[in-house]
Coordinates of C-alpha atoms in Angstrom, one line a residue:
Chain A
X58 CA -13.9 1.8 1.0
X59 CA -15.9 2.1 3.9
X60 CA -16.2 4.2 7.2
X61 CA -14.5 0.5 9.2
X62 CA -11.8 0.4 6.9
X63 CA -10.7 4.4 6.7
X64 CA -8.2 3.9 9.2
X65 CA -7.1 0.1 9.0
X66 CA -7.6 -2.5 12.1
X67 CA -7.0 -5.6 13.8
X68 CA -7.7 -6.0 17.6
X69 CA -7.4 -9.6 18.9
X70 CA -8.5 -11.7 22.2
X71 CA -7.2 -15.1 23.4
X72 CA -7.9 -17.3 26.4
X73 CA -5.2 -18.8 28.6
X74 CA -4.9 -20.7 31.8
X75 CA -5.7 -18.4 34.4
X76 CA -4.3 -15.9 32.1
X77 CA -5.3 -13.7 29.1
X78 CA -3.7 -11.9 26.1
X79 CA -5.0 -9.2 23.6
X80 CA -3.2 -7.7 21.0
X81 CA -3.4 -5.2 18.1
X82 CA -1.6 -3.9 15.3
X83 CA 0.0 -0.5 15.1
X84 CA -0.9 1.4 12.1
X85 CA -2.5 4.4 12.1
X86 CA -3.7 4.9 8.4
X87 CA -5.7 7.4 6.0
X88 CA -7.2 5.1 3.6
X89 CA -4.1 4.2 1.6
X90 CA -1.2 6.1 3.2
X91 CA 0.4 5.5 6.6
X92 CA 0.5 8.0 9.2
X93 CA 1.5 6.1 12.2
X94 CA 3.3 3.1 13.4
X95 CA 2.8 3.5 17.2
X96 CA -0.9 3.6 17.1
X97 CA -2.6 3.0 20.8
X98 CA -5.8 0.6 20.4
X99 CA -5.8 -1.3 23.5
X100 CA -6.5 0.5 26.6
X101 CA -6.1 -0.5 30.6
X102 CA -9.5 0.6 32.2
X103 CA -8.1 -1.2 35.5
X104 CA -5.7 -3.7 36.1
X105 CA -7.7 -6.6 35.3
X106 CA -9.6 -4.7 32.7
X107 CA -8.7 -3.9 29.2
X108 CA -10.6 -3.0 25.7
X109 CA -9.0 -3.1 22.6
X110 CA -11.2 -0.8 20.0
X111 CA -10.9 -1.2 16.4
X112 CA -12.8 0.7 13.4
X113 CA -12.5 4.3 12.8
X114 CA -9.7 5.3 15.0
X115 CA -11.4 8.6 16.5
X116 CA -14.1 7.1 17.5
X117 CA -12.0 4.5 19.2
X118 CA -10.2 7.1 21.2
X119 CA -13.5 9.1 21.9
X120 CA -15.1 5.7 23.4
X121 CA -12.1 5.0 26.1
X122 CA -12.5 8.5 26.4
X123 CA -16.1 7.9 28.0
X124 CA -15.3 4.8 29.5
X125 CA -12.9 5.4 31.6
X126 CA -15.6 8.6 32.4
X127 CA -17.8 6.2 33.3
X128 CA -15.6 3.6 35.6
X129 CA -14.3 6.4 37.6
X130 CA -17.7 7.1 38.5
X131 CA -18.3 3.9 39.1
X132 CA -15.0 3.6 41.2
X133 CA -16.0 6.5 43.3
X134 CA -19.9 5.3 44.0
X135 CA -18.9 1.3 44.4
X136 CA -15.5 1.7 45.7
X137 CA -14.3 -1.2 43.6
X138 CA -13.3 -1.9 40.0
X139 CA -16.2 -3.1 37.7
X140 CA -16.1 -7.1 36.8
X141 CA -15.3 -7.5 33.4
X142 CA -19.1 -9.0 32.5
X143 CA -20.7 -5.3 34.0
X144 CA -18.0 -3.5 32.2
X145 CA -19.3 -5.5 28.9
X146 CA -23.3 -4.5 29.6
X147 CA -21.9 -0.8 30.3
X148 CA -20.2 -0.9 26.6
X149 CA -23.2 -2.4 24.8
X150 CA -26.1 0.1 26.7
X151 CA -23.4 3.2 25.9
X152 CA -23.5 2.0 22.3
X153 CA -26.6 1.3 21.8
X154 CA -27.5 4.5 22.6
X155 CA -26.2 5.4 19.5
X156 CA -28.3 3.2 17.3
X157 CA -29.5 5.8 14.9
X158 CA -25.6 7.6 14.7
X159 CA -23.0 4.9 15.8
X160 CA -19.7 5.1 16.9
X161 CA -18.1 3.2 14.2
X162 CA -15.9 1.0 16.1
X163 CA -16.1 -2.8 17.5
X164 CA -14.5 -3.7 20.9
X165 CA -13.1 -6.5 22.0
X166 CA -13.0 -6.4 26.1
X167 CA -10.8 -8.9 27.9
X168 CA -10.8 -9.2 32.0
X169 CA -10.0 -11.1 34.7
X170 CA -12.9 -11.7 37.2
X171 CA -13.5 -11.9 41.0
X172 CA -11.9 -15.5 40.9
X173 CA -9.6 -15.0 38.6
X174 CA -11.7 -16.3 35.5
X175 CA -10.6 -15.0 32.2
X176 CA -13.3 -13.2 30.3
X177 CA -13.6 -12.5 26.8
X178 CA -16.3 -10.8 24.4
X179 CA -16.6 -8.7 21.7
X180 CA -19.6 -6.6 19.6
X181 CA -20.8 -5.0 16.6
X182 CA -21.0 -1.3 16.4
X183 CA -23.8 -1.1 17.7
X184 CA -24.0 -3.3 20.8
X185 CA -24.4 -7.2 20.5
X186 CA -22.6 -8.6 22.6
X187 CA -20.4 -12.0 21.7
X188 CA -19.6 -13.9 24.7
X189 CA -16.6 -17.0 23.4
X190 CA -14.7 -19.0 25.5
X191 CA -11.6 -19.4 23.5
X192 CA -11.1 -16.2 20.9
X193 CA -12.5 -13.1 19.8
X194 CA -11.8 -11.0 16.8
X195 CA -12.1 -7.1 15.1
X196 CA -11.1 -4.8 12.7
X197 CA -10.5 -4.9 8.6
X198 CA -8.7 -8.6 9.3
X199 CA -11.0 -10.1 10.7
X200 CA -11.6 -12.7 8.7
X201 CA -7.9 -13.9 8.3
X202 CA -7.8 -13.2 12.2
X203 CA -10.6 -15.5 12.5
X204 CA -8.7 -18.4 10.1
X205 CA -5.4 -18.3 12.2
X206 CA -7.1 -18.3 15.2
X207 CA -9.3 -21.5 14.5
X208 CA -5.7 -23.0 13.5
X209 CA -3.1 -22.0 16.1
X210 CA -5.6 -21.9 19.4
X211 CA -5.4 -24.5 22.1
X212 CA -7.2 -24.7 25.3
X213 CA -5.8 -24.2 28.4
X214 CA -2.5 -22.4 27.3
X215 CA 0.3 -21.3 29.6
X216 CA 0.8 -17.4 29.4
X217 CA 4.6 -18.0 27.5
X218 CA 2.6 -20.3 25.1
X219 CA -0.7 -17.7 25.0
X220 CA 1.8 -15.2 24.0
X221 CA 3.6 -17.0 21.1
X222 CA 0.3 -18.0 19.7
X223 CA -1.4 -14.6 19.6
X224 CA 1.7 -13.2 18.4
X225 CA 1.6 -15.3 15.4
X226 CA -1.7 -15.5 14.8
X227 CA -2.0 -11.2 14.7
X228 CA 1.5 -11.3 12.1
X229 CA 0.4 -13.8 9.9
X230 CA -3.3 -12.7 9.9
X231 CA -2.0 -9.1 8.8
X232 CA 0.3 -9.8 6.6
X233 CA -2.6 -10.8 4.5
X234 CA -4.4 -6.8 5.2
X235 CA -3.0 -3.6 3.3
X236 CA -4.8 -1.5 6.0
X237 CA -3.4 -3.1 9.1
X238 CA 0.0 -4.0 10.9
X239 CA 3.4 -2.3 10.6
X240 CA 4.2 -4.1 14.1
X241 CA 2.3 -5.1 16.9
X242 CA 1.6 -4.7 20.9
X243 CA 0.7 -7.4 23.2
X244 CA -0.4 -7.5 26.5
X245 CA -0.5 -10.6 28.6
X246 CA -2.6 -10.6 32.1
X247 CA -2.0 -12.9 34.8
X248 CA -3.6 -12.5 38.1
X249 CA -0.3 -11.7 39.5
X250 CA 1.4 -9.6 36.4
X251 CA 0.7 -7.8 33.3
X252 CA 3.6 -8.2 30.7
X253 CA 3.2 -5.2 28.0
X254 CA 5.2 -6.4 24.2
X255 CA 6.1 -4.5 21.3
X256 CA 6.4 -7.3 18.0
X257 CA 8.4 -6.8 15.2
X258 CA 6.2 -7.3 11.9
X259 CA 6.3 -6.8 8.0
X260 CA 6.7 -2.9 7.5
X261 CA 4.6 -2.9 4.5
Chain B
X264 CA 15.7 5.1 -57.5
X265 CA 13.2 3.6 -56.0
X266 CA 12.2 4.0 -52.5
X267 CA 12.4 1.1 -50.2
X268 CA 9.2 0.8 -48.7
X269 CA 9.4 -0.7 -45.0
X270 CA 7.3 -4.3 -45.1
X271 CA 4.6 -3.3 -42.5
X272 CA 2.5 -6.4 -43.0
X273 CA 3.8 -7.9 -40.1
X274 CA 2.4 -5.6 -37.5
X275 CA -1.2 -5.8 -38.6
X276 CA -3.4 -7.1 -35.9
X277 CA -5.6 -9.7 -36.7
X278 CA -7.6 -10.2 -34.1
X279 CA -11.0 -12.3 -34.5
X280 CA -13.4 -10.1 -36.5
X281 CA -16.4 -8.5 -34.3
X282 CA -19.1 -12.0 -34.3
X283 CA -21.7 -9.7 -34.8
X284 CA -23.3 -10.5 -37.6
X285 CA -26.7 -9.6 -36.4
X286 CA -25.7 -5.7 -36.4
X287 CA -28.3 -4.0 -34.6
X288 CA -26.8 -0.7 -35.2
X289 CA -25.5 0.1 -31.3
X290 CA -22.5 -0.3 -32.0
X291 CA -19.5 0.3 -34.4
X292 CA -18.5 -2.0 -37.6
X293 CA -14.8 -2.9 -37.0
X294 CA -14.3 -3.0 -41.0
X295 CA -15.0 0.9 -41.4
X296 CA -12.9 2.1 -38.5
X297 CA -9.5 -0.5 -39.4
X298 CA -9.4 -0.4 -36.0
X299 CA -7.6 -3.8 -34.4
X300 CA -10.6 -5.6 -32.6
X301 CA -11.5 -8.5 -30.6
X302 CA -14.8 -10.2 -30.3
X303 CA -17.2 -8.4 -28.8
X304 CA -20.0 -9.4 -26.4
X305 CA -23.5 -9.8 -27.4
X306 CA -25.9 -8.1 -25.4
X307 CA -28.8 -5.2 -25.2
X308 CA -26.9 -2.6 -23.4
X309 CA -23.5 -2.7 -24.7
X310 CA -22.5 0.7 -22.9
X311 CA -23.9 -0.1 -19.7
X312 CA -22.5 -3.8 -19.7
X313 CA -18.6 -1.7 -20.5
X314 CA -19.5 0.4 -17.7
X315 CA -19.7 -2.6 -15.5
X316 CA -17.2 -4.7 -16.6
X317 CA -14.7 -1.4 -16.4
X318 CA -15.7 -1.0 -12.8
X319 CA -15.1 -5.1 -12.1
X320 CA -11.8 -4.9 -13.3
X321 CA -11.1 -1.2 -11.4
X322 CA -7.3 -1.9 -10.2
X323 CA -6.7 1.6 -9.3
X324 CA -3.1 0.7 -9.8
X325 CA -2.2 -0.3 -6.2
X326 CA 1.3 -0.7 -6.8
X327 CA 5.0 1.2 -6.7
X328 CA 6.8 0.8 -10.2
X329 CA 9.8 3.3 -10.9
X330 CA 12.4 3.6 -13.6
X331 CA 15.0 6.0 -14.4
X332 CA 17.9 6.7 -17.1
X333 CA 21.6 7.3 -15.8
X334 CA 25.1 7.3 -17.7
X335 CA 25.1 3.6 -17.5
X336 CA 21.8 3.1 -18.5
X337 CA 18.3 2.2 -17.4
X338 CA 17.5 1.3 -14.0
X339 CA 13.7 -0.5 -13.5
X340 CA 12.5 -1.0 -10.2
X341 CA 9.2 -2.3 -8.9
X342 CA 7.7 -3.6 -5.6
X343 CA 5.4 -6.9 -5.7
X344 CA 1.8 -7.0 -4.7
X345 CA -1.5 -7.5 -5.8
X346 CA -4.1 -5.8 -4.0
X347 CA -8.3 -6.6 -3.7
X348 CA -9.6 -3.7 -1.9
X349 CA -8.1 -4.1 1.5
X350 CA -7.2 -7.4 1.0
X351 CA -3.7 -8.8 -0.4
X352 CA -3.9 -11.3 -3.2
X353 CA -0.3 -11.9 -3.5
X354 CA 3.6 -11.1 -2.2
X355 CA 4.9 -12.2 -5.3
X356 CA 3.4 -10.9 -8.3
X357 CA 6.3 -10.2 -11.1
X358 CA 5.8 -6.1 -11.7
X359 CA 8.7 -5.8 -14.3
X360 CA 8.0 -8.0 -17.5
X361 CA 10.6 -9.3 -19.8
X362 CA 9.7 -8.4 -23.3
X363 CA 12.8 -9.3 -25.1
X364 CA 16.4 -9.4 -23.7
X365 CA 17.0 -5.8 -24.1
X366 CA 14.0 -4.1 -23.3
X367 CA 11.8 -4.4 -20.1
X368 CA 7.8 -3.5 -19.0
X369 CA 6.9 -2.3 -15.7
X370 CA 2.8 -3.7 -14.7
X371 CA 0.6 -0.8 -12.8
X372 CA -2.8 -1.8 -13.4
X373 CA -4.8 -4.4 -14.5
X374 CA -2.5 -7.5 -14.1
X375 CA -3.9 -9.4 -17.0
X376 CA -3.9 -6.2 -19.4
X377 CA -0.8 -5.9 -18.7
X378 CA 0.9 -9.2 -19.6
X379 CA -1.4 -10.0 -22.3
X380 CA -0.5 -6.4 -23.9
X381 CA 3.2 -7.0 -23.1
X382 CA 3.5 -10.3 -24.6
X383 CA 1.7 -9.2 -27.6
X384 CA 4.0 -5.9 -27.9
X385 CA 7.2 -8.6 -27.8
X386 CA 5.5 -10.9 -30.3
X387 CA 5.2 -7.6 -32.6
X388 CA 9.1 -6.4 -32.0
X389 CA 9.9 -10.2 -33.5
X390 CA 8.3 -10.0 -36.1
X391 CA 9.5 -6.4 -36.8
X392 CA 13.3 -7.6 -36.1
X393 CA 12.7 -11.0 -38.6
X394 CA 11.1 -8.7 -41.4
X395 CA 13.3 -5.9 -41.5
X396 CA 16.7 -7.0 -40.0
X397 CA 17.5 -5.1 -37.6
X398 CA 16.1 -4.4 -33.8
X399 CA 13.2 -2.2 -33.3
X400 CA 13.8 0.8 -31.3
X401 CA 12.4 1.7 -27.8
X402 CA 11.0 4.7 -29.3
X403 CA 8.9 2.1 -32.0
X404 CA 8.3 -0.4 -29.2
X405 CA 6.6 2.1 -27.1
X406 CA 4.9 3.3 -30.5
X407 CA 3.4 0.0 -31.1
X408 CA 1.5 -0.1 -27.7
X409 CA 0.5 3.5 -27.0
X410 CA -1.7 3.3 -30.8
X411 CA -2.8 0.2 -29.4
X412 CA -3.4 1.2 -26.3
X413 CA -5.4 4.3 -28.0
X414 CA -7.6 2.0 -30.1
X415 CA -8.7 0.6 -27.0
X416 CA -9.1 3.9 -25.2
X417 CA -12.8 4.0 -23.3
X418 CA -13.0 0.3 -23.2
X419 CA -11.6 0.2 -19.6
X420 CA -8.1 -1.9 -20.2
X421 CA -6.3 -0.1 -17.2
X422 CA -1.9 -0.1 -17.6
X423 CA 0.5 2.4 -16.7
X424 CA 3.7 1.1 -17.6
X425 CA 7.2 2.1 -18.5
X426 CA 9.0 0.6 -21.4
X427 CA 13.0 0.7 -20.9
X428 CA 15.7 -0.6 -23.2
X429 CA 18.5 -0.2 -24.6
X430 CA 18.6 0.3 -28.6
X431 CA 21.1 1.8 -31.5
X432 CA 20.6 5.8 -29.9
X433 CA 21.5 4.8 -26.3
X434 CA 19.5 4.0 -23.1
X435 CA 15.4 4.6 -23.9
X436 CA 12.4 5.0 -21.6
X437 CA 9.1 5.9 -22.4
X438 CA 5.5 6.4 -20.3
X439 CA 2.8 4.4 -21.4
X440 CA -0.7 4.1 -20.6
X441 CA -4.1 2.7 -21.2
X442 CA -5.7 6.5 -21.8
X443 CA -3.4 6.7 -24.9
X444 CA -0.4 8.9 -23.6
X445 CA 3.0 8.0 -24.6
X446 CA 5.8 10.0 -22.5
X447 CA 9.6 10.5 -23.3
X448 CA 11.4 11.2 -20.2
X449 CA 14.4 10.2 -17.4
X450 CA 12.6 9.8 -14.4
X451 CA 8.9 7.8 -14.2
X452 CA 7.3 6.6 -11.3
X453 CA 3.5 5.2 -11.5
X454 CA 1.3 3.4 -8.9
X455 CA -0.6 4.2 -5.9
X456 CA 3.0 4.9 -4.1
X457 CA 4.7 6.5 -6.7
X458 CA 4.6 9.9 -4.9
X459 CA 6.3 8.6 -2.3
X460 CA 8.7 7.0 -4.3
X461 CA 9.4 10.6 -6.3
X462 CA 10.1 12.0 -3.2
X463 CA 12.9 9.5 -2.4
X464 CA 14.0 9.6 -6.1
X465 CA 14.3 12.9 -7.0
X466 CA 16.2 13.5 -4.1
X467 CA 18.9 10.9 -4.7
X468 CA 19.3 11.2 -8.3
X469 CA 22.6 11.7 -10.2
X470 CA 23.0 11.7 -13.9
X471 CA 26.8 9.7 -13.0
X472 CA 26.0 7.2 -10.8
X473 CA 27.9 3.7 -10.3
X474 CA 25.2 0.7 -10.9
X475 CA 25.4 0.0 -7.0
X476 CA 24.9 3.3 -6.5
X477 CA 21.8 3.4 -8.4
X478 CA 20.6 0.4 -7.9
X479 CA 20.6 1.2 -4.2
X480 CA 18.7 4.7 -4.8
X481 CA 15.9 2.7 -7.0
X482 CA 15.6 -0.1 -3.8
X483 CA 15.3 2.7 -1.0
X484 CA 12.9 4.8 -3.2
X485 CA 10.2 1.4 -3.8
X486 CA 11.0 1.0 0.2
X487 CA 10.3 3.9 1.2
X488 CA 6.4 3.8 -1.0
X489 CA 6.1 0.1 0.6
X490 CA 6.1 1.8 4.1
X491 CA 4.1 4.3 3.6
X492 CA 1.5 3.1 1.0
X493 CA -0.8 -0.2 2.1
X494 CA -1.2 -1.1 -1.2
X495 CA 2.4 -1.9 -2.0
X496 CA 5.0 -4.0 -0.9
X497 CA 6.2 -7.8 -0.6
X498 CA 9.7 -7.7 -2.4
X499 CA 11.5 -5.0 -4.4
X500 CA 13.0 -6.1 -7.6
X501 CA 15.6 -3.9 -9.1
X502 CA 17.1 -4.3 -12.9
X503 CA 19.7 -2.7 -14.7
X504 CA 19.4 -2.6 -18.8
X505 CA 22.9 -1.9 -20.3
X506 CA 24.8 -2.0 -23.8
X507 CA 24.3 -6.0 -23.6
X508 CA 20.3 -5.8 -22.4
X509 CA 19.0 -6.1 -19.4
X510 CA 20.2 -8.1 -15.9
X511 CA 18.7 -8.5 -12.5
X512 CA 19.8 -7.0 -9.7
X513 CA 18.6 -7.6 -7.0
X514 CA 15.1 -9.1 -5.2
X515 CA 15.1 -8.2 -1.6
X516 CA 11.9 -8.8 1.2
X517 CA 10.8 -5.7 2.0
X518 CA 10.0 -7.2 5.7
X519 CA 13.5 -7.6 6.0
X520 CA 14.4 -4.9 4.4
X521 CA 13.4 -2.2 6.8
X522 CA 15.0 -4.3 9.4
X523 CA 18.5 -3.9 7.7
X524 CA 17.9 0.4 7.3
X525 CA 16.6 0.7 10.7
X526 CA 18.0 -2.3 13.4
X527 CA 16.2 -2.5 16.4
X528 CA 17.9 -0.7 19.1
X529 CA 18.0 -2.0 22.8
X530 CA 16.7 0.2 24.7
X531 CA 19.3 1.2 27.6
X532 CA 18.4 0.0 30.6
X533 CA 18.6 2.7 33.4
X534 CA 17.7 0.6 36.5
X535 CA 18.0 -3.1 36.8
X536 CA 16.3 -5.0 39.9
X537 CA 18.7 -7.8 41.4
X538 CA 18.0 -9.8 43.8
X539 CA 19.4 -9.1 47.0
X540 CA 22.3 -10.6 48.6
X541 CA 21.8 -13.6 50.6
X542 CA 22.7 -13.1 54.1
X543 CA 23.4 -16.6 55.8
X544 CA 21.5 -17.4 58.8

């Protein structure tokens, strides 16, 4: 197996109305055997800001790590949050600078920006950056992520209706992956709320 | 008097003979070893073409399969899916094979090994019953496949499975597997989860035990290895074989399943926001 799938994955991005969702599974895994069901993948870097990071789960924690390092900063000199399109060029520069020794993990960073426009993208491990206006994908189900997605998605969702869809499209995407699931966590963001949920799924 | 010699001729193999005629001396003549054999393929490398195919077909037995002996019998459990890596092939695969109506095969391995090899193990306890009257024994049964099994030792078949029944000595279970070992025991587990499900097991197990009762122990010991192993789960099946042969139990979604041992609890609310009373103007 290889260094993306040692811990088990799937981090997943969807576009609303004036709204956005990402979601992940739970599992925290050495190769085959479970450690964890209450895995954190997504993190808040401000309130209109979050990254979900899948792949090799220390790496995932050691990148927020130095992300939220580097928006403090930020905070301190500009004395505003970063937009969610700076945030993404600040993520691809601090990964490419590991091109020759990558952190083994692909984000997928969701944010609302100064007029409230939701944005979406996601990259490789080493930088590229994937700009989408509907979805975006990681982790060891991606590709099933990528099937239900195509399916279930619909433009210009409500945030009740965003939060069925990713909801279904994360369980039934892996429920189809040994490595990933054992519940799930969703976050919706409006520009007025944030609703955090926990998702019962298959515990296998 | 003359001693009654057993009819054996039944349980020859008789395979298609090796189609290699033009013997280039790599490999073995079938006819000199009486070894059962099946065609085999023609090609330069022979060993490094094995070597390949062995690692194409390289299950690694991702699965959970358990059995155990009690006073009331045999009790064969087994969870149901097919891994590819990290992906899952199937929720419903069907672990625990019927051979004949008293005696039952667990799959671990290669899922076409194993029903092939199964179906050909009940084909030969037939033929044993029609020639010499009288049922083969699980100690025979399991016999049968483990010399097989040994024949075709190197070759890269990959099964670990447990043959249970019940035959004229009592309940029977035997450990059999595709490197040639053949096991007498009470308690077998085999899989990727199998640890977990020994933990579970051996903690549980009674020799007395009502059928419930151990049926219950086999469901929660495949549960458990289906929460903590990736490459098992889907549904656990759990059979009993008795006196009169063998009889499902149960076949219970393991999704579900965990939602039955542990029910979501609310979580108690500590401070609710209301809206405030309306004052009228």
């Amino acid at each position: 197996m290889s260094i993306f799938e040692y811990n088990g994955s799937a981090v997943v991005a969807m576009v609303g109305k004036n709204c956005f969702a990402i979601a992940s599974d739970r599992r925290l895994g050495v190769q085959l055997q479970t450690i964890a069901t209450d895995f954190q993948r997504v993190f808040k870097i401000h309130d209109k800001l979050y990254i979900g990071l899948s792949g090799l789960a220390t790496d995932a924690q050691t990148l927020h790590q130095r992300l939220v390092f580097r928006h403090k900063l930020y905070q301190l000199r500009e004395e505003r949050d970063m937009k969610p399109q700076t945030f993404a060029s600040l993520v691809s520069a601090l990964l490419y600078e590991k091109r020759f020794g990558p952190y083994f993990c692909q984000p997928v960073i969701a944010g609302l920006g100064d007029d409230n426009e939701p944005f979406i993208c996601t990259m490789d491990c080493l930088g590229a950056k994937e700009l989408a206006k509907d979805f975006v994908v990681s982790g060891t189900s991606s590709e099933s992520l990528y099937g239900a997605c195509e399916s279930m998605y619909k433009p210009n969702m409500e945030p009740e209706e965003l939060f069925e869809t990713i909801s279904q499209a994360l369980n039934s995407s892996v429920d189809r992956d040994c490595l990933a699931g054992w519940g799930g966590y969703v976050l919706i963001v409006t520009p007025t709320e944030v609703k955090e949920h926990v998702i019962k799924g298959r515990m296998d | 008097m003359a001693m009654m010699k057993l009819d054996m001729s039944a349980l020859e193999t008789n395979f298609a003979a090796p189609a290699i005629d033009d013997c280039d001396g790599t490999y073995f003549s079938a006819d000199a070893a009486d070894v059962p054999s099946m065609v085999f393929p023609t090609c330069a490398d022979f060993d490094g073409f094995q070597a390949a195919t062995k690692d194409m077909v390289k299950n690694k037995k991702g699965t959970t399969t358990l059995a155990f002996i009690f006073d009331k019998g045999v009790i064969v459990a087994a969870d149901s899916r097919a891994s590819m890596g990290g992906y899952i092939s199937s929720q419903t695969v069907r672990k625990i094979i019927e051979i004949n109506p008293y005696m039952l095969g667990t799959m671990a391995g290669g899922a076409a090994d194993c029903q092939f090899w199964h179906r050909n193990l009940g084909n030969k306890c037939r033929l044993h019953e029609l020639s010499n009257k009288r049922r083969i024994s699980i100690a025979g049964a399991s016999k049968l496949l483990a010399n097989i099994l040994y024949s075709y030792r190197g070759m890269g078949l990959s099964i670990g499975t447990m043959i249970a029944g019940w035959d004229e000595k009592g309940p029977g279970l035997y450990y059999v597997d595709s490197e040639g070992a053949r096991l007498v025991g009470n308690r077998f587990s085999v899989g990727s989860g199998s640890l977990y499900a020994y933990g579970i097991l051996d903690e549980g197990y009674r020799f007395n035990m009502s059928i419930e009762e151990a049926g219950e122990l086999a469901r929660q010991a495949i549960y458990g290895a289906t929460f903590r192993d990736a490459a098992s789960g889907g549904c656990v099946s759990v059979y009993h074989v008795g006196p009169d042969g063998w009889k499902k139990l149960s076949g219970d979604d393991v999704g579900e399943l965990h939602y039955h041992y542990y029910p979501v609890q609310k979580t108690p609310v500590e401070q609710e926001m209301t809206d405030a009373p309306s004052t009228s103007a």
